[in-house]
mmCIF file of C-alpha atoms in Angstrom:
data_model
loop_
_atom_site.group_PDB
_atom_site.id
_atom_site.type_symbol
_atom_site.label_atom_id
_atom_site.label_comp_id
_atom_site.label_asym_id
_atom_site.label_seq_id
_atom_site.Cartn_x
_atom_site.Cartn_y
_atom_site.Cartn_z
ATOM 1 C CA MET R 1 1.017 14.869 18.671
ATOM 2 C CA SER R 2 -2.089 16.530 16.704
ATOM 3 C CA ASN R 3 -2.500 17.340 12.980
ATOM 4 C CA ASP R 4 -4.109 20.242 11.151
ATOM 5 C CA LEU R 5 -4.160 17.996 7.721
ATOM 6 C CA SER R 6 -6.947 16.104 9.189
ATOM 7 C CA SER R 7 -9.795 16.452 6.662
ATOM 8 C CA PRO R 8 -13.709 15.234 7.317
ATOM 9 C CA SER R 9 -14.780 11.932 5.595
ATOM 10 C CA PRO R 10 -15.389 12.389 1.652
ATOM 11 C CA GLY R 11 -18.816 10.673 2.231
ATOM 12 C CA SER R 12 -19.763 7.657 0.259
ATOM 13 C CA ASN R 13 -16.971 6.923 -2.029
ATOM 14 C CA PRO R 14 -16.517 3.680 -4.192
ATOM 15 C CA PHE R 15 -13.129 2.346 -2.978
ATOM 16 C CA THR R 16 -13.041 2.772 1.105
ATOM 17 C CA ASP R 17 -17.341 1.454 0.781
ATOM 18 C CA TYR R 18 -16.440 -1.839 -0.899
ATOM 19 C CA GLN R 19 -13.472 -2.185 1.661
ATOM 20 C CA ILE R 20 -15.404 -1.513 4.475
ATOM 21 C CA GLY R 21 -18.195 -3.834 3.765
ATOM 22 C CA LYS R 22 -15.867 -6.695 3.001
ATOM 23 C CA LEU R 23 -13.776 -6.156 6.671
ATOM 24 C CA LYS R 24 -17.334 -6.037 8.439
ATOM 25 C CA ASN R 25 -17.618 -9.653 7.628
ATOM 26 C CA HIS R 26 -13.819 -10.296 8.307
ATOM 27 C CA PRO R 27 -12.510 -7.347 10.730
ATOM 28 C CA LYS R 28 -8.561 -7.545 11.134
ATOM 29 C CA ARG R 29 -5.924 -6.231 13.655
ATOM 30 C CA ILE R 30 -4.050 -2.849 12.252
ATOM 31 C CA VAL R 31 -1.012 -1.622 14.041
ATOM 32 C CA PHE R 32 -0.435 1.887 13.813
ATOM 33 C CA THR R 33 3.654 2.409 14.329
ATOM 34 C CA GLU R 34 2.779 6.123 15.169
ATOM 35 C CA GLY R 35 -0.134 6.346 17.630
ATOM 36 C CA GLU R 36 0.020 9.529 18.822
ATOM 37 C CA ASP R 37 -1.617 11.553 16.436
ATOM 38 C CA LEU R 38 -4.915 13.087 15.947
ATOM 39 C CA ARG R 39 -5.246 11.828 12.568
ATOM 40 C CA VAL R 40 -4.843 8.605 13.520
ATOM 41 C CA LEU R 41 -6.802 8.313 16.672
ATOM 42 C CA ARG R 42 -10.021 9.814 14.397
ATOM 43 C CA ALA R 43 -9.015 6.829 11.653
ATOM 44 C CA ALA R 44 -9.038 4.544 14.373
ATOM 45 C CA ALA R 45 -12.539 5.329 15.768
ATOM 46 C CA ARG R 46 -14.045 5.300 12.107
ATOM 47 C CA LEU R 47 -12.765 2.019 11.555
ATOM 48 C CA VAL R 48 -14.213 0.859 15.294
ATOM 49 C CA ALA R 49 -17.343 2.745 14.175
ATOM 50 C CA GLU R 50 -17.748 0.962 10.999
ATOM 51 C CA GLU R 51 -17.165 -2.398 12.884
ATOM 52 C CA ALA R 52 -14.168 -2.982 10.370
ATOM 53 C CA ALA R 53 -11.131 -3.564 12.459
ATOM 54 C CA VAL R 54 -9.070 -3.561 15.828
ATOM 55 C CA PRO R 55 -6.788 -0.533 15.773
ATOM 56 C CA VAL R 56 -3.610 -1.157 17.638
ATOM 57 C CA LEU R 57 -1.904 1.828 18.604
ATOM 58 C CA LEU R 58 1.473 1.907 19.150
ATOM 59 C CA GLY R 59 2.945 5.256 21.988
ATOM 60 C CA ASN R 60 2.708 6.749 25.167
ATOM 61 C CA ARG R 61 -0.027 5.046 26.283
ATOM 62 C CA GLN R 62 -0.827 8.094 28.313
ATOM 63 C CA ALA R 63 -0.189 10.655 25.999
ATOM 64 C CA ILE R 64 -2.487 8.753 23.792
ATOM 65 C CA ARG R 65 -4.960 8.791 26.150
ATOM 66 C CA ASP R 66 -4.627 12.430 26.730
ATOM 67 C CA LEU R 67 -4.547 13.400 22.957
ATOM 68 C CA ALA R 68 -8.209 11.019 22.516
ATOM 69 C CA GLY R 69 -9.693 12.698 25.700
ATOM 70 C CA GLU R 70 -8.984 16.491 25.175
ATOM 71 C CA ASN R 71 -10.725 15.612 21.658
ATOM 72 C CA GLY R 72 -13.948 13.232 22.937
ATOM 73 C CA ILE R 73 -12.795 10.746 20.829
ATOM 74 C CA SER R 74 -13.513 7.075 22.161
ATOM 75 C CA LEU R 75 -10.772 4.676 22.554
ATOM 76 C CA LYS R 76 -13.393 2.038 23.132
ATOM 77 C CA PHE R 77 -12.147 -1.511 21.252
ATOM 78 C CA VAL R 78 -8.855 0.325 20.337
ATOM 79 C CA ASN R 79 -5.354 -1.263 21.710
ATOM 80 C CA VAL R 80 -2.859 0.788 22.845
ATOM 81 C CA ILE R 81 0.636 -0.289 23.389
ATOM 82 C CA GLU R 82 3.550 1.065 24.581
ATOM 83 C CA PRO R 83 6.696 -1.340 22.440
ATOM 84 C CA ALA R 84 9.327 -1.418 26.013
ATOM 85 C CA LYS R 85 6.540 -2.194 28.000
ATOM 86 C CA SER R 86 5.060 -5.139 26.166
ATOM 87 C CA SER R 87 4.052 -8.475 27.617
ATOM 88 C CA ASP R 88 5.839 -9.367 23.890
ATOM 89 C CA PHE R 89 9.078 -7.130 24.301
ATOM 90 C CA GLY R 90 10.923 -10.143 25.675
ATOM 91 C CA LEU R 91 10.028 -12.250 23.216
ATOM 92 C CA PHE R 92 10.659 -9.890 20.223
ATOM 93 C CA CYS R 93 14.144 -9.206 21.356
ATOM 94 C CA GLN R 94 14.812 -12.662 21.416
ATOM 95 C CA ARG R 95 13.465 -13.084 17.891
ATOM 96 C CA PHE R 96 15.449 -10.348 16.656
ATOM 97 C CA ALA R 97 18.619 -11.293 18.203
ATOM 98 C CA LYS R 98 18.194 -14.555 16.596
ATOM 99 C CA VAL R 99 17.594 -13.201 12.871
ATOM 100 C CA GLU R 100 20.596 -10.859 13.420
ATOM 101 C CA ARG R 101 22.740 -13.692 14.350
ATOM 102 C CA TYR R 102 21.326 -15.595 11.148
ATOM 103 C CA ARG R 103 22.412 -12.965 8.972
ATOM 104 C CA LYS R 104 25.582 -12.901 10.815
ATOM 105 C CA LEU R 105 25.044 -8.924 11.344
ATOM 106 C CA SER R 106 26.252 -7.479 14.359
ATOM 107 C CA ALA R 107 23.405 -4.889 15.263
ATOM 108 C CA ALA R 108 22.594 -2.908 18.244
ATOM 109 C CA ASP R 109 21.232 -3.959 21.219
ATOM 110 C CA PRO R 110 18.196 -5.577 20.478
ATOM 111 C CA ALA R 111 15.863 -3.899 23.229
ATOM 112 C CA ASP R 112 17.006 -0.270 21.920
ATOM 113 C CA VAL R 113 15.909 -1.654 18.313
ATOM 114 C CA VAL R 114 12.385 -3.884 19.236
ATOM 115 C CA ALA R 115 11.546 -0.456 21.468
ATOM 116 C CA ARG R 116 11.264 2.124 18.479
ATOM 117 C CA PRO R 117 7.488 1.688 17.188
ATOM 118 C CA HIS R 118 8.204 0.861 13.541
ATOM 119 C CA TYR R 119 10.537 -2.192 14.118
ATOM 120 C CA PHE R 120 7.738 -3.353 17.023
ATOM 121 C CA GLY R 121 4.983 -2.954 14.806
ATOM 122 C CA ALA R 122 6.966 -5.004 12.033
ATOM 123 C CA MET R 123 6.969 -7.637 14.290
ATOM 124 C CA MET R 124 3.488 -7.695 15.266
ATOM 125 C CA VAL R 125 2.886 -8.551 11.984
ATOM 126 C CA GLN R 126 5.630 -10.664 10.877
ATOM 127 C CA TYR R 127 4.812 -12.918 14.071
ATOM 128 C CA GLY R 128 1.227 -13.021 14.171
ATOM 129 C CA GLN R 129 -0.109 -10.324 16.744
ATOM 130 C CA ALA R 130 -1.545 -7.979 14.267
ATOM 131 C CA ASP R 131 -2.802 -8.723 10.242
ATOM 132 C CA ALA R 132 -1.604 -5.361 8.711
ATOM 133 C CA LEU R 133 0.385 -2.259 9.283
ATOM 134 C CA VAL R 134 0.140 1.379 8.656
ATOM 135 C CA GLY R 135 2.731 4.169 9.449
ATOM 136 C CA GLY R 136 4.659 6.590 8.333
ATOM 137 C CA ASN R 137 2.186 9.618 9.314
ATOM 138 C CA GLN R 138 4.648 11.044 11.574
ATOM 139 C CA THR R 139 8.310 10.118 10.372
ATOM 140 C CA LEU R 140 10.095 9.873 6.954
ATOM 141 C CA PRO R 141 9.556 7.104 4.542
ATOM 142 C CA ALA R 142 13.047 5.747 4.764
ATOM 143 C CA THR R 143 12.754 5.153 8.829
ATOM 144 C CA LEU R 144 9.897 2.816 8.163
ATOM 145 C CA PHE R 145 10.977 1.395 4.993
ATOM 146 C CA ARG R 146 14.318 0.600 7.006
ATOM 147 C CA ALA R 147 12.206 -0.963 9.878
ATOM 148 C CA LEU R 148 9.936 -3.626 7.255
ATOM 149 C CA LEU R 149 13.004 -4.193 5.158
ATOM 150 C CA HIS R 150 15.155 -5.788 8.482
ATOM 151 C CA THR R 151 12.154 -7.476 9.821
ATOM 152 C CA ILE R 152 9.526 -8.908 7.668
ATOM 153 C CA GLN R 153 10.375 -11.461 5.052
ATOM 154 C CA PRO R 154 10.192 -10.770 1.086
ATOM 155 C CA LEU R 155 8.495 -12.333 -1.483
ATOM 156 C CA PRO R 156 10.444 -14.552 -3.699
ATOM 157 C CA GLU R 157 8.810 -13.493 -6.485
ATOM 158 C CA VAL R 158 8.955 -9.730 -6.352
ATOM 159 C CA PRO R 159 12.244 -8.637 -7.069
ATOM 160 C CA LYS R 160 11.934 -5.714 -5.033
ATOM 161 C CA MET R 161 10.030 -3.752 -2.956
ATOM 162 C CA PHE R 162 7.657 -0.752 -4.497
ATOM 163 C CA GLY R 163 4.486 1.334 -3.656
ATOM 164 C CA MET R 164 1.101 1.193 -4.672
ATOM 165 C CA MET R 165 -1.277 4.344 -4.400
ATOM 166 C CA VAL R 166 -4.787 4.359 -5.134
ATOM 167 C CA LEU R 167 -6.733 7.506 -6.275
ATOM 168 C CA VAL R 168 -10.656 7.970 -6.164
ATOM 169 C CA ALA R 169 -11.817 10.661 -8.359
ATOM 170 C CA PRO R 170 -15.139 9.904 -9.630
ATOM 171 C CA HIS R 171 -16.036 13.629 -10.525
ATOM 172 C CA LEU R 172 -13.342 13.122 -13.076
ATOM 173 C CA GLN R 173 -13.256 12.031 -16.590
ATOM 174 C CA HIS R 174 -11.438 8.975 -18.085
ATOM 175 C CA PHE R 175 -10.560 8.231 -14.794
ATOM 176 C CA GLY R 176 -10.844 4.070 -14.879
ATOM 177 C CA SER R 177 -13.892 2.161 -15.265
ATOM 178 C CA ASP R 178 -14.955 2.948 -11.486
ATOM 179 C CA GLY R 179 -13.414 6.198 -10.422
ATOM 180 C CA ILE R 180 -10.640 4.597 -9.408
ATOM 181 C CA LEU R 181 -6.681 4.181 -10.625
ATOM 182 C CA PHE R 182 -4.038 2.180 -9.592
ATOM 183 C CA LEU R 183 -0.832 3.839 -9.267
ATOM 184 C CA ALA R 184 2.887 2.164 -9.151
ATOM 185 C CA ASP R 185 5.591 2.571 -8.346
ATOM 186 C CA CYS R 186 5.168 5.594 -6.917
ATOM 187 C CA GLY R 187 7.509 6.015 -3.962
ATOM 188 C CA LEU R 188 10.273 3.275 -4.078
ATOM 189 C CA ILE R 189 12.390 2.060 -7.117
ATOM 190 C CA PRO R 190 13.774 5.374 -9.195
ATOM 191 C CA GLN R 191 14.354 3.604 -11.680
ATOM 192 C CA PRO R 192 12.883 0.027 -12.683
ATOM 193 C CA SER R 193 14.522 -2.365 -15.122
ATOM 194 C CA VAL R 194 12.013 -4.869 -17.171
ATOM 195 C CA ASP R 195 12.105 -7.300 -14.728
ATOM 196 C CA GLN R 196 10.883 -5.134 -12.310
ATOM 197 C CA LEU R 197 8.571 -3.190 -14.395
ATOM 198 C CA ALA R 198 6.707 -6.528 -15.147
ATOM 199 C CA ALA R 199 6.595 -7.537 -11.743
ATOM 200 C CA ILE R 200 5.127 -4.021 -10.793
ATOM 201 C CA ALA R 201 2.377 -4.805 -13.453
ATOM 202 C CA ILE R 202 1.596 -8.457 -12.104
ATOM 203 C CA GLU R 203 1.469 -7.552 -8.477
ATOM 204 C CA THR R 204 -0.421 -4.326 -8.676
ATOM 205 C CA GLY R 205 -2.968 -6.116 -11.100
ATOM 206 C CA LYS R 206 -3.429 -8.792 -8.316
ATOM 207 C CA LEU R 207 -3.899 -6.195 -5.685
ATOM 208 C CA ALA R 208 -6.141 -4.208 -7.923
ATOM 209 C CA LYS R 209 -8.079 -7.477 -8.665
ATOM 210 C CA HIS R 210 -8.419 -7.791 -4.704
ATOM 211 C CA PHE R 211 -9.309 -4.469 -3.848
ATOM 212 C CA LEU R 212 -12.028 -4.106 -7.350
ATOM 213 C CA GLY R 213 -13.540 -7.584 -7.026
ATOM 214 C CA ARG R 214 -13.114 -7.571 -11.011
ATOM 215 C CA GLU R 215 -10.032 -8.446 -13.480
ATOM 216 C CA PRO R 216 -8.214 -5.111 -13.929
ATOM 217 C CA ARG R 217 -6.977 -3.288 -17.157
ATOM 218 C CA ILE R 218 -2.760 -2.595 -16.947
ATOM 219 C CA ALA R 219 -1.081 -0.267 -18.920
ATOM 220 C CA LEU R 220 2.449 0.131 -19.089
ATOM 221 C CA LEU R 221 2.578 3.809 -19.752
ATOM 222 C CA SER R 222 5.548 5.572 -22.524
ATOM 223 C CA HIS R 223 5.765 8.797 -24.292
ATOM 224 C CA SER R 224 5.124 6.451 -27.123
ATOM 225 C CA THR R 225 2.293 4.371 -28.501
ATOM 226 C CA LYS R 226 3.191 1.045 -29.930
ATOM 227 C CA GLY R 227 6.699 2.288 -31.297
ATOM 228 C CA SER R 228 5.277 6.012 -32.414
ATOM 229 C CA ALA R 229 8.891 6.839 -30.724
ATOM 230 C CA GLY R 230 12.070 4.673 -31.763
ATOM 231 C CA THR R 231 13.625 5.535 -28.032
ATOM 232 C CA ASP R 232 15.345 3.270 -25.554
ATOM 233 C CA GLU R 233 12.803 4.547 -22.991
ATOM 234 C CA ALA R 234 10.161 3.328 -25.110
ATOM 235 C CA ARG R 235 11.411 -0.028 -26.063
ATOM 236 C CA LYS R 236 11.707 -0.571 -22.051
ATOM 237 C CA MET R 237 8.314 -0.392 -21.625
ATOM 238 C CA ALA R 238 7.287 -2.351 -24.190
ATOM 239 C CA ALA R 239 9.574 -5.438 -23.592
ATOM 240 C CA ALA R 240 8.394 -4.674 -19.950
ATOM 241 C CA THR R 241 4.883 -4.976 -21.586
ATOM 242 C CA ALA R 242 5.764 -8.765 -23.270
ATOM 243 C CA LEU R 243 7.336 -9.696 -20.132
ATOM 244 C CA ALA R 244 3.741 -9.195 -18.012
ATOM 245 C CA VAL R 245 2.217 -11.051 -20.761
ATOM 246 C CA GLU R 246 3.818 -13.570 -20.353
ATOM 247 C CA LYS R 247 4.225 -14.014 -16.211
ATOM 248 C CA ALA R 248 0.288 -13.272 -16.309
ATOM 249 C CA LYS R 249 -0.155 -16.124 -18.424
ATOM 250 C CA SER R 250 2.020 -18.700 -16.957
ATOM 251 C CA ALA R 251 0.312 -17.721 -13.753
ATOM 252 C CA TYR R 252 -3.300 -18.184 -15.063
ATOM 253 C CA LEU R 253 -4.040 -14.608 -14.668
ATOM 254 C CA ASP R 254 -6.861 -13.123 -16.772
ATOM 255 C CA PHE R 255 -5.500 -9.495 -16.785
ATOM 256 C CA GLU R 256 -5.834 -7.018 -19.896
ATOM 257 C CA ILE R 257 -2.225 -5.149 -20.154
ATOM 258 C CA SER R 258 -1.573 -3.191 -22.967
ATOM 259 C CA GLY R 259 2.356 -1.194 -23.338
ATOM 260 C CA GLU R 260 3.960 1.021 -24.226
ATOM 261 C CA ILE R 261 0.998 3.510 -25.244
ATOM 262 C CA GLN R 262 0.738 6.939 -23.740
ATOM 263 C CA ALA R 263 -1.415 8.121 -20.707
ATOM 264 C CA ASP R 264 -4.656 9.225 -23.112
ATOM 265 C CA VAL R 265 -5.020 5.969 -24.988
ATOM 266 C CA ALA R 266 -4.953 4.002 -21.783
ATOM 267 C CA LEU R 267 -7.678 5.985 -20.513
ATOM 268 C CA ASP R 268 -9.656 7.830 -23.197
ATOM 269 C CA PRO R 269 -11.343 5.399 -25.491
ATOM 270 C CA ALA R 270 -12.044 8.012 -27.966
ATOM 271 C CA ALA R 271 -8.109 8.957 -28.112
ATOM 272 C CA ALA R 272 -7.176 5.095 -28.556
ATOM 273 C CA GLU R 273 -9.892 5.032 -31.066
ATOM 274 C CA ILE R 274 -7.476 7.490 -33.084
ATOM 275 C CA LYS R 275 -3.688 6.152 -32.114
ATOM 276 C CA LEU R 276 -5.083 2.613 -32.050
ATOM 277 C CA PRO R 277 -7.681 2.265 -34.513
ATOM 278 C CA ASN R 278 -7.320 -1.557 -34.896
ATOM 279 C CA SER R 279 -7.571 -2.315 -31.352
ATOM 280 C CA GLY R 280 -11.134 -3.215 -30.792
ATOM 281 C CA ILE R 281 -13.689 -1.222 -28.350
ATOM 282 C CA ARG R 282 -11.052 -0.293 -25.381
ATOM 283 C CA GLU R 283 -11.647 0.868 -22.043
ATOM 284 C CA ALA R 284 -10.038 3.012 -19.550
ATOM 285 C CA ALA R 285 -7.095 1.271 -17.919
ATOM 286 C CA ASP R 286 -7.264 0.443 -14.115
ATOM 287 C CA VAL R 287 -4.079 0.131 -13.470
ATOM 288 C CA LEU R 288 -1.166 2.348 -14.537
ATOM 289 C CA VAL R 289 2.378 1.401 -14.012
ATOM 290 C CA PHE R 290 4.706 4.360 -15.263
ATOM 291 C CA PRO R 291 8.241 3.985 -16.721
ATOM 292 C CA ASN R 292 10.142 5.665 -13.561
ATOM 293 C CA LEU R 293 9.499 7.114 -9.919
ATOM 294 C CA ASP R 294 9.886 10.615 -11.328
ATOM 295 C CA ALA R 295 6.993 10.108 -13.655
ATOM 296 C CA ALA R 296 4.762 8.267 -11.124
ATOM 297 C CA HIS R 297 4.899 10.709 -7.845
ATOM 298 C CA ILE R 298 4.769 13.864 -9.741
ATOM 299 C CA SER R 299 1.434 12.496 -11.526
ATOM 300 C CA LEU R 300 0.251 11.097 -8.264
ATOM 301 C CA LYS R 301 0.942 14.846 -6.565
ATOM 302 C CA LEU R 302 -0.584 16.804 -9.437
ATOM 303 C CA LEU R 303 -4.149 15.004 -9.286
ATOM 304 C CA GLN R 304 -4.432 14.529 -5.675
ATOM 305 C CA HIS R 305 -3.200 17.960 -5.470
ATOM 306 C CA CYS R 306 -4.965 20.153 -8.514
ATOM 307 C CA ALA R 307 -7.342 17.160 -9.815
ATOM 308 C CA GLY R 308 -8.655 16.918 -5.998
ATOM 309 C CA ALA R 309 -8.626 12.974 -6.416
ATOM 310 C CA ILE R 310 -8.345 11.474 -2.866
ATOM 311 C CA ASN R 311 -5.437 9.012 -2.141
ATOM 312 C CA TYR R 312 -4.854 5.953 -0.178
ATOM 313 C CA GLY R 313 -1.499 4.345 0.341
ATOM 314 C CA GLN R 314 1.077 3.600 -0.374
ATOM 315 C CA ILE R 315 -0.052 0.280 -0.118
ATOM 316 C CA LEU R 316 3.622 -1.975 -0.085
ATOM 317 C CA ALA R 317 4.401 -4.641 -2.452
ATOM 318 C CA GLY R 318 6.440 -7.436 -1.979
ATOM 319 C CA LEU R 319 6.665 -7.964 1.543
ATOM 320 C CA ALA R 320 5.145 -11.263 3.229
ATOM 321 C CA ARG R 321 2.598 -9.533 5.537
ATOM 322 C CA PRO R 322 0.141 -6.438 4.854
ATOM 323 C CA CYS R 323 1.944 -2.849 5.164
ATOM 324 C CA ALA R 324 1.586 0.336 4.057
ATOM 325 C CA GLN R 325 3.339 3.845 4.251
ATOM 326 C CA VAL R 326 0.791 6.934 4.313
ATOM 327 C CA PRO R 327 2.650 10.381 4.086
ATOM 328 C CA ARG R 328 3.580 13.183 6.817
ATOM 329 C CA THR R 329 0.748 15.169 4.901
ATOM 330 C CA ALA R 330 -1.940 12.411 4.937
ATOM 331 C CA SER R 331 -5.614 13.477 5.945
ATOM 332 C CA GLU R 332 -8.022 11.508 8.174
ATOM 333 C CA GLU R 333 -9.147 10.212 5.553
ATOM 334 C CA THR R 334 -5.916 9.008 3.904
ATOM 335 C CA ILE R 335 -5.151 6.827 6.701
ATOM 336 C CA PHE R 336 -8.205 5.528 7.265
ATOM 337 C CA GLY R 337 -8.837 4.062 3.843
ATOM 338 C CA THR R 338 -5.631 3.139 3.576
ATOM 339 C CA ALA R 339 -6.067 1.133 6.922
ATOM 340 C CA ALA R 340 -8.908 -0.621 5.336
ATOM 341 C CA ALA R 341 -7.266 -1.385 2.148
ATOM 342 C CA VAL R 342 -4.332 -3.448 3.984
ATOM 343 C CA GLY R 343 -6.992 -4.618 6.200
ATOM 344 C CA VAL R 344 -8.884 -6.320 2.964
ATOM 345 C CA GLU R 345 -5.576 -7.475 1.786
ATOM 346 C CA ALA R 346 -4.997 -9.348 5.062
ATOM 347 C CA ILE R 347 -8.232 -11.272 4.645
ATOM 348 C CA LYS R 348 -7.141 -13.222 1.402
ATOM 349 C CA TYR R 349 -3.502 -12.770 1.963
ATOM 350 C CA HIS R 350 -2.514 -16.531 1.882
ATOM 351 C CA GLN R 351 -4.442 -16.821 -1.494
ATOM 352 C CA LEU R 352 -3.023 -13.682 -3.222
ATOM 353 C CA TYR R 353 0.467 -14.862 -1.978
ATOM 354 C CA PRO R 354 0.479 -18.461 -0.757
ATOM 355 C CA ASP R 355 4.286 -18.485 -0.444
ATOM 356 C CA GLY R 356 4.086 -15.549 1.609
ATOM 357 C CA GLU R 357 3.912 -17.875 4.664
ATOM 358 C CA VAL R 358 6.883 -18.466 7.152
#
């Protein structure tokens, strides 16, 4: 299946350049659950050309080969797998049935479930047949999320799986310190609790540090700055900030965490100087934690479609393996950069999440 939403590479950009540079030394196996897609084929070919990854495409082998041939795309060093015809299919069915018995669930026929590409791909990363997963380019997000939550072990320190988006816009003012912003949660938790917000701040900070190669600055956003509005929503963000600071200290993380603050205070040093005159020199935040899903998702779409920011992700946090969900409208560049990001996440995944081993 081709798609008109593919776009040319934007050229050098500070996010993907860094990720590809790291992957060249540690190439990873990245499984794409919906491989019958021209955007995925082009992204996979780019990853191979960069010597950054070994792509694994799930889908009908002949359909993928025909699509590649019609568009002049090489499948050299690209692995194409039809789940039901894979040598691992029987083993995955046995493991799926065993997990269902352990959970005391009466599932459908394991063969029917495991043959679905999202489940098969999830089992590949769970059981070490691939290092990271990208999916969602041809399906509703809930379909992918259901397979991941059903198959991949959760991380105990994260209350609930959430999504982080990476936006790159060097042409915009006050867009993080390096023209890169990390936004969370943009896709899963409608009204996160104080504990969930604190976890979102810490886990997104860990990923941002991994992707930036330095300590990130984290802002928990509100319509209020340090008590300028006495609403319950503002107090909730203040409480989440205090908890995030406590969690960072206990984990020996040297994150700079601010909240509750308005978006201009988080990103524009001039606004911060006016509204927080005694806070000292303040640089733009790298990580923005939103009070709810509406605020995050609306901000994401405005920055992407109106301001021209390039989006990567969403990168999913809270699972014991690196996974990402891309939207059905994703460009080739989004798929390429998202795959590079989860590949880099896989390089040091055990250092990021030492308790995630199964």
